[in-house]
Amino acid sequence: MTRLSSLLGAALLLPALLTAQTTPAGRPPAAPHRSGTPAVKAVPAAPGAATDSNAAGPRAGQFAGLRFRGIGPAMASGRVGEVAIHPSDKNTWYVAAHSGGVWKTVNGGTTWSPIFDAQPSYSIGTVVIDPNNPLTVWVGTGENNSQRSVGWGDGISKSTDGGRTWTNVGLKESFHIGRIVIDPRKSDVVYAAAMGSMWSPGGDRGVYKSSDGGKSWTQVLKPDNEWTGAYEIALDQKNPDVVYATTYQRGRRQWGFIDGGPGSAVYKSRDAGATWNKITRGLPAEELGKIGLAVSPVDPNVVYLQVEATTRAGGFFRSRDGGQNWERMSPRTAGPPFYYHKIVADPKNVDRVYSVDVQIQVTEDGGRTFRSIQGRSMHVDNHAVWIDPDDTDHLLVGNDGGLYETRDRGAAWHFFGNLPIAQFYKVSVDNATPFYNLCGGTQDNNTLCGPSQTRNGHGTSNADWFVVVGGDGFQPRIDPTNPDIIYGESQHGELARYDRKTGERVGLQPQVEPGEPASRWHWDAPLIISPHSDTRLYFASQRVYRSDDRGDSWRPISGDLSRQLDRNTLDLMGR
């Protein structure tokens, strides 16, 4: 994973010409960049790049005077998967972006610094601060959900200076880290939940333990099969030798996804991971899927699970005896579980538990009933909750739209519109003057367009960006003769034409004729404008469609180009 690809996934970056300069002797280097967008070094030439001035292709040093500059946007932000807060300095936060690295603030979110951009992995699953030495920060790379567009990582990294420098400490074949927990008695004792690849078997999977601060790792809980990894880990904070873990079997291919299997289970260790027992009494006998886990900080004998299971046997479960027996409190699960299912127990109220979901949910009665505390203007699809242990009305929530804060337990929310971590799938540029514009389709944050430069002395701002079409954005196209005409699409072939001058937005999806088989649109359907005619579009499901009037009418120019295979007969998880 190159530095270039990792950063393009987080925010739009443009090359800028630099004047060659050196730092005068005795002058200290420039202070770290601390604005809302990252300062990025030049990308090194690829190994084996041509060096002869007459050789074809880029020459060594040809781009040495270029650097990338962030142009945003932050008004949509992006997927926040985890939040870690300094235990004694509540203004120092670390935010893990599923597709945008790790960001740090030392002033409660007023400004942010990207602190992981020099590392090989841009996709982050979890971040945790050592409670005994807050300068030590652990990052588990590779996002820990199972959606269609999932970034993978290269194991676990550790910083001992508050994120200034990092060392990769192993589990590089884990691809996705579900959780990292630290023994509160001894900082060198660390547990990691290694999920393994979603697309192939094997690798580093299960619960791993380090007793030397990450120098070495031992697999202390081995899953039942090569498609199963560990998802969650939780400690009994009053007796950290008691460890709970959940395992999760999954497998995805282009044609399908299996979310669960016989490998998904709940385990408990009473001897710091040396031995484990599978917990089953009161839990569904059916095959399980993804399982969320939380141990109450108030009473560690109270343990909560949010269980996905076949035949609708899953739900929200509670144990009052340290996991020996379980009661199904309600049938509630997050939906779909493969994208959510984390639960967080309140540090002062044993019966209050938060469940991340499309809308964030809370129970005040141990899981019997839930209610939403989602703000009206708040982005949906939540992934992370932090609860202030000193003031439990104070929450931070991360979701597909970024980071939110509430001081009254969800009655009102504040959005941090200065965190530029939008996940761009594809981008296009127009021919506007004096500054060209860029349009990009983003993960769950619309198709967005903004200027490459601006006359504003403060640079590009959120106000310079505008929305072409909603939903998950994919391939935008811009009329080469009229930059005000922009085509944008969301999932399953929902295509629209947007006129920036008038604000008109027209749906353009081709429709089948009566009696024809329905169109099978890909999540990301291909779209091009003909280089020979700016009014001609090509758009494809299993058929290729052509329009000669900017999408007002369509005709198929091919039959079914698929192999017409029954995907249920294709291999998944080796069977």
PDB file of N, CA and C in Angstrom, residues 126-181:
ATOM      1  N   THR A 126      -8.810  -0.030  15.214  1.00  0.00           N
ATOM      2  CA  THR A 126      -8.958   0.372  16.607  1.00  0.00           C
ATOM      3  C   THR A 126      -7.738   1.158  17.058  1.00  0.00           C
ATOM      4  N   VAL A 127      -7.935   1.993  18.067  1.00  0.00           N
ATOM      5  CA  VAL A 127      -6.841   2.736  18.701  1.00  0.00           C
ATOM      6  C   VAL A 127      -7.104   2.732  20.197  1.00  0.00           C
ATOM      7  N   VAL A 128      -6.037   2.568  21.000  1.00  0.00           N
ATOM      8  CA  VAL A 128      -6.189   2.506  22.451  1.00  0.00           C
ATOM      9  C   VAL A 128      -4.979   3.167  23.100  1.00  0.00           C
ATOM     10  N   ILE A 129      -5.230   3.838  24.222  1.00  0.00           N
ATOM     11  CA  ILE A 129      -4.182   4.512  24.985  1.00  0.00           C
ATOM     12  C   ILE A 129      -3.851   3.678  26.216  1.00  0.00           C
ATOM     13  N   ASP A 130      -2.579   3.543  26.513  1.00  0.00           N
ATOM     14  CA  ASP A 130      -2.141   2.859  27.721  1.00  0.00           C
ATOM     15  C   ASP A 130      -2.608   3.674  28.939  1.00  0.00           C
ATOM     16  N   PRO A 131      -3.443   3.104  29.810  1.00  0.00           N
ATOM     17  CA  PRO A 131      -3.955   3.887  30.947  1.00  0.00           C
ATOM     18  C   PRO A 131      -2.878   4.272  31.948  1.00  0.00           C
ATOM     19  N   ASN A 132      -1.761   3.550  31.956  1.00  0.00           N
ATOM     20  CA  ASN A 132      -0.686   3.844  32.906  1.00  0.00           C
ATOM     21  C   ASN A 132       0.350   4.804  32.342  1.00  0.00           C
ATOM     22  N   ASN A 133       0.492   4.818  31.025  1.00  0.00           N
ATOM     23  CA  ASN A 133       1.432   5.714  30.355  1.00  0.00           C
ATOM     24  C   ASN A 133       0.763   6.240  29.093  1.00  0.00           C
ATOM     25  N   PRO A 134       0.044   7.353  29.182  1.00  0.00           N
ATOM     26  CA  PRO A 134      -0.762   7.824  28.053  1.00  0.00           C
ATOM     27  C   PRO A 134       0.022   8.240  26.814  1.00  0.00           C
ATOM     28  N   LEU A 135       1.343   8.336  26.916  1.00  0.00           N
ATOM     29  CA  LEU A 135       2.127   8.589  25.707  1.00  0.00           C
ATOM     30  C   LEU A 135       2.231   7.341  24.833  1.00  0.00           C
ATOM     31  N   THR A 136       1.906   6.192  25.398  1.00  0.00           N
ATOM     32  CA  THR A 136       1.930   4.948  24.636  1.00  0.00           C
ATOM     33  C   THR A 136       0.559   4.711  24.018  1.00  0.00           C
ATOM     34  N   VAL A 137       0.555   4.625  22.703  1.00  0.00           N
ATOM     35  CA  VAL A 137      -0.685   4.474  21.936  1.00  0.00           C
ATOM     36  C   VAL A 137      -0.538   3.264  21.023  1.00  0.00           C
ATOM     37  N   TRP A 138      -1.567   2.438  20.996  1.00  0.00           N
ATOM     38  CA  TRP A 138      -1.585   1.249  20.157  1.00  0.00           C
ATOM     39  C   TRP A 138      -2.636   1.426  19.060  1.00  0.00           C
ATOM     40  N   VAL A 139      -2.275   1.010  17.851  1.00  0.00           N
ATOM     41  CA  VAL A 139      -3.193   1.099  16.704  1.00  0.00           C
ATOM     42  C   VAL A 139      -3.287  -0.269  16.043  1.00  0.00           C
ATOM     43  N   GLY A 140      -4.520  -0.741  15.892  1.00  0.00           N
ATOM     44  CA  GLY A 140      -4.772  -1.961  15.135  1.00  0.00           C
ATOM     45  C   GLY A 140      -5.269  -1.590  13.754  1.00  0.00           C
ATOM     46  N   THR A 141      -4.555  -1.985  12.723  1.00  0.00           N
ATOM     47  CA  THR A 141      -4.899  -1.564  11.368  1.00  0.00           C
ATOM     48  C   THR A 141      -5.867  -2.555  10.716  1.00  0.00           C
ATOM     49  N   GLY A 142      -6.556  -2.058   9.689  1.00  0.00           N
ATOM     50  CA  GLY A 142      -7.558  -2.852   8.987  1.00  0.00           C
ATOM     51  C   GLY A 142      -8.903  -2.731   9.668  1.00  0.00           C
ATOM     52  N   GLU A 143      -9.858  -2.116   8.992  1.00  0.00           N
ATOM     53  CA  GLU A 143     -11.154  -1.874   9.631  1.00  0.00           C
ATOM     54  C   GLU A 143     -11.808  -3.184  10.045  1.00  0.00           C
ATOM     55  N   ASN A 144     -12.617  -3.125  11.111  1.00  0.00           N
ATOM     56  CA  ASN A 144     -13.115  -4.348  11.735  1.00  0.00           C
ATOM     57  C   ASN A 144     -14.588  -4.617  11.446  1.00  0.00           C
ATOM     58  N   ASN A 145     -15.077  -4.184  10.292  1.00  0.00           N
ATOM     59  CA  ASN A 145     -16.402  -4.615   9.856  1.00  0.00           C
ATOM     60  C   ASN A 145     -16.264  -5.392   8.561  1.00  0.00           C
ATOM     61  N   SER A 146     -17.389  -5.780   7.990  1.00  0.00           N
ATOM     62  CA  SER A 146     -17.342  -6.713   6.855  1.00  0.00           C
ATOM     63  C   SER A 146     -18.135  -6.209   5.662  1.00  0.00           C
ATOM     64  N   GLN A 147     -18.125  -4.897   5.454  1.00  0.00           N
ATOM     65  CA  GLN A 147     -18.915  -4.350   4.357  1.00  0.00           C
ATOM     66  C   GLN A 147     -18.232  -4.612   3.014  1.00  0.00           C
ATOM     67  N   ARG A 148     -18.830  -4.058   1.955  1.00  0.00           N
ATOM     68  CA  ARG A 148     -18.361  -4.356   0.594  1.00  0.00           C
ATOM     69  C   ARG A 148     -16.981  -3.770   0.318  1.00  0.00           C
ATOM     70  N   SER A 149     -16.770  -2.539   0.721  1.00  0.00           N
ATOM     71  CA  SER A 149     -15.484  -1.865   0.476  1.00  0.00           C
ATOM     72  C   SER A 149     -14.717  -1.801   1.786  1.00  0.00           C
ATOM     73  N   VAL A 150     -13.874  -2.770   2.008  1.00  0.00           N
ATOM     74  CA  VAL A 150     -13.163  -2.886   3.278  1.00  0.00           C
ATOM     75  C   VAL A 150     -11.671  -2.715   3.045  1.00  0.00           C
ATOM     76  N   GLY A 151     -11.069  -1.801   3.805  1.00  0.00           N
ATOM     77  CA  GLY A 151      -9.628  -1.635   3.744  1.00  0.00           C
ATOM     78  C   GLY A 151      -8.942  -2.567   4.718  1.00  0.00           C
ATOM     79  N   TRP A 152      -7.818  -3.120   4.317  1.00  0.00           N
ATOM     80  CA  TRP A 152      -7.083  -4.034   5.192  1.00  0.00           C
ATOM     81  C   TRP A 152      -5.825  -3.341   5.711  1.00  0.00           C
ATOM     82  N   GLY A 153      -5.191  -3.985   6.683  1.00  0.00           N
ATOM     83  CA  GLY A 153      -4.029  -3.390   7.311  1.00  0.00           C
ATOM     84  C   GLY A 153      -2.840  -4.313   7.366  1.00  0.00           C
ATOM     85  N   ASP A 154      -1.832  -3.905   8.138  1.00  0.00           N
ATOM     86  CA  ASP A 154      -0.595  -4.681   8.254  1.00  0.00           C
ATOM     87  C   ASP A 154      -0.265  -4.935   9.713  1.00  0.00           C
ATOM     88  N   GLY A 155      -1.302  -5.220  10.514  1.00  0.00           N
ATOM     89  CA  GLY A 155      -1.054  -5.616  11.886  1.00  0.00           C
ATOM     90  C   GLY A 155      -1.184  -4.482  12.883  1.00  0.00           C
ATOM     91  N   ILE A 156      -0.326  -4.499  13.885  1.00  0.00           N
ATOM     92  CA  ILE A 156      -0.409  -3.572  15.017  1.00  0.00           C
ATOM     93  C   ILE A 156       0.807  -2.662  15.038  1.00  0.00           C
ATOM     94  N   SER A 157       0.547  -1.381  15.292  1.00  0.00           N
ATOM     95  CA  SER A 157       1.628  -0.405  15.461  1.00  0.00           C
ATOM     96  C   SER A 157       1.546   0.214  16.841  1.00  0.00           C
ATOM     97  N   LYS A 158       2.701   0.627  17.334  1.00  0.00           N
ATOM     98  CA  LYS A 158       2.801   1.172  18.690  1.00  0.00           C
ATOM     99  C   LYS A 158       3.627   2.443  18.663  1.00  0.00           C
ATOM    100  N   SER A 159       3.157   3.445  19.413  1.00  0.00           N
ATOM    101  CA  SER A 159       3.911   4.683  19.592  1.00  0.00           C
ATOM    102  C   SER A 159       4.161   4.888  21.079  1.00  0.00           C
ATOM    103  N   THR A 160       5.337   5.327  21.429  1.00  0.00           N
ATOM    104  CA  THR A 160       5.656   5.613  22.832  1.00  0.00           C
ATOM    105  C   THR A 160       5.865   7.107  23.068  1.00  0.00           C
ATOM    106  N   ASP A 161       5.529   7.910  22.060  1.00  0.00           N
ATOM    107  CA  ASP A 161       5.707   9.364  22.191  1.00  0.00           C
ATOM    108  C   ASP A 161       4.462  10.131  21.730  1.00  0.00           C
ATOM    109  N   GLY A 162       3.307   9.568  22.013  1.00  0.00           N
ATOM    110  CA  GLY A 162       2.067  10.266  21.702  1.00  0.00           C
ATOM    111  C   GLY A 162       1.744  10.373  20.236  1.00  0.00           C
ATOM    112  N   GLY A 163       2.281   9.450  19.433  1.00  0.00           N
ATOM    113  CA  GLY A 163       1.954   9.429  18.010  1.00  0.00           C
ATOM    114  C   GLY A 163       2.946  10.113  17.102  1.00  0.00           C
ATOM    115  N   ARG A 164       4.059  10.595  17.636  1.00  0.00           N
ATOM    116  CA  ARG A 164       5.071  11.228  16.772  1.00  0.00           C
ATOM    117  C   ARG A 164       5.784  10.199  15.906  1.00  0.00           C
ATOM    118  N   THR A 165       6.109   9.055  16.499  1.00  0.00           N
ATOM    119  CA  THR A 165       6.770   7.983  15.759  1.00  0.00           C
ATOM    120  C   THR A 165       6.048   6.678  16.054  1.00  0.00           C
ATOM    121  N   TRP A 166       6.200   5.729  15.110  1.00  0.00           N
ATOM    122  CA  TRP A 166       5.492   4.462  15.216  1.00  0.00           C
ATOM    123  C   TRP A 166       6.411   3.302  14.888  1.00  0.00           C
ATOM    124  N   THR A 167       6.123   2.179  15.520  1.00  0.00           N
ATOM    125  CA  THR A 167       6.818   0.930  15.227  1.00  0.00           C
ATOM    126  C   THR A 167       5.785  -0.153  14.995  1.00  0.00           C
ATOM    127  N   ASN A 168       5.905  -0.864  13.880  1.00  0.00           N
ATOM    128  CA  ASN A 168       5.028  -2.008  13.654  1.00  0.00           C
ATOM    129  C   ASN A 168       5.524  -3.158  14.527  1.00  0.00           C
ATOM    130  N   VAL A 169       4.614  -3.690  15.354  1.00  0.00           N
ATOM    131  CA  VAL A 169       5.024  -4.711  16.324  1.00  0.00           C
ATOM    132  C   VAL A 169       4.449  -6.085  16.000  1.00  0.00           C
ATOM    133  N   GLY A 170       3.950  -6.278  14.783  1.00  0.00           N
ATOM    134  CA  GLY A 170       3.605  -7.633  14.405  1.00  0.00           C
ATOM    135  C   GLY A 170       2.161  -7.867  14.018  1.00  0.00           C
ATOM    136  N   LEU A 171       1.832  -9.160  13.857  1.00  0.00           N
ATOM    137  CA  LEU A 171       0.530  -9.653  13.381  1.00  0.00           C
ATOM    138  C   LEU A 171       0.191  -9.061  12.013  1.00  0.00           C
ATOM    139  N   LYS A 172       1.191  -9.035  11.135  1.00  0.00           N
ATOM    140  CA  LYS A 172       1.003  -8.410   9.827  1.00  0.00           C
ATOM    141  C   LYS A 172       0.040  -9.172   8.938  1.00  0.00           C
ATOM    142  N   GLU A 173      -0.168 -10.453   9.231  1.00  0.00           N
ATOM    143  CA  GLU A 173      -1.096 -11.246   8.427  1.00  0.00           C
ATOM    144  C   GLU A 173      -2.491 -11.306   9.047  1.00  0.00           C
ATOM    145  N   SER A 174      -2.765 -10.420   9.983  1.00  0.00           N
ATOM    146  CA  SER A 174      -4.107 -10.365  10.575  1.00  0.00           C
ATOM    147  C   SER A 174      -5.083  -9.631   9.658  1.00  0.00           C
ATOM    148  N   PHE A 175      -4.599  -8.674   8.903  1.00  0.00           N
ATOM    149  CA  PHE A 175      -5.365  -7.875   7.939  1.00  0.00           C
ATOM    150  C   PHE A 175      -6.406  -6.972   8.599  1.00  0.00           C
ATOM    151  N   HIS A 176      -7.071  -7.448   9.659  1.00  0.00           N
ATOM    152  CA  HIS A 176      -8.082  -6.654  10.352  1.00  0.00           C
ATOM    153  C   HIS A 176      -7.964  -6.932  11.850  1.00  0.00           C
ATOM    154  N   ILE A 177      -7.844  -5.862  12.643  1.00  0.00           N
ATOM    155  CA  ILE A 177      -7.754  -6.000  14.096  1.00  0.00           C
ATOM    156  C   ILE A 177      -9.071  -5.517  14.697  1.00  0.00           C
ATOM    157  N   GLY A 178      -9.728  -6.410  15.455  1.00  0.00           N
ATOM    158  CA  GLY A 178     -11.004  -6.069  16.046  1.00  0.00           C
ATOM    159  C   GLY A 178     -10.881  -5.262  17.323  1.00  0.00           C
ATOM    160  N   ARG A 179      -9.921  -5.585  18.162  1.00  0.00           N
ATOM    161  CA  ARG A 179      -9.809  -4.923  19.460  1.00  0.00           C
ATOM    162  C   ARG A 179      -8.420  -5.130  20.017  1.00  0.00           C
ATOM    163  N   ILE A 180      -7.923  -4.143  20.771  1.00  0.00           N
ATOM    164  CA  ILE A 180      -6.690  -4.247  21.560  1.00  0.00           C
ATOM    165  C   ILE A 180      -7.034  -3.840  22.981  1.00  0.00           C
ATOM    166  N   VAL A 181      -6.653  -4.649  23.972  1.00  0.00           N
ATOM    167  CA  VAL A 181      -6.876  -4.290  25.379  1.00  0.00           C
ATOM    168  C   VAL A 181      -5.570  -4.464  26.139  1.00  0.00           C
TER     169      VAL A 181
END
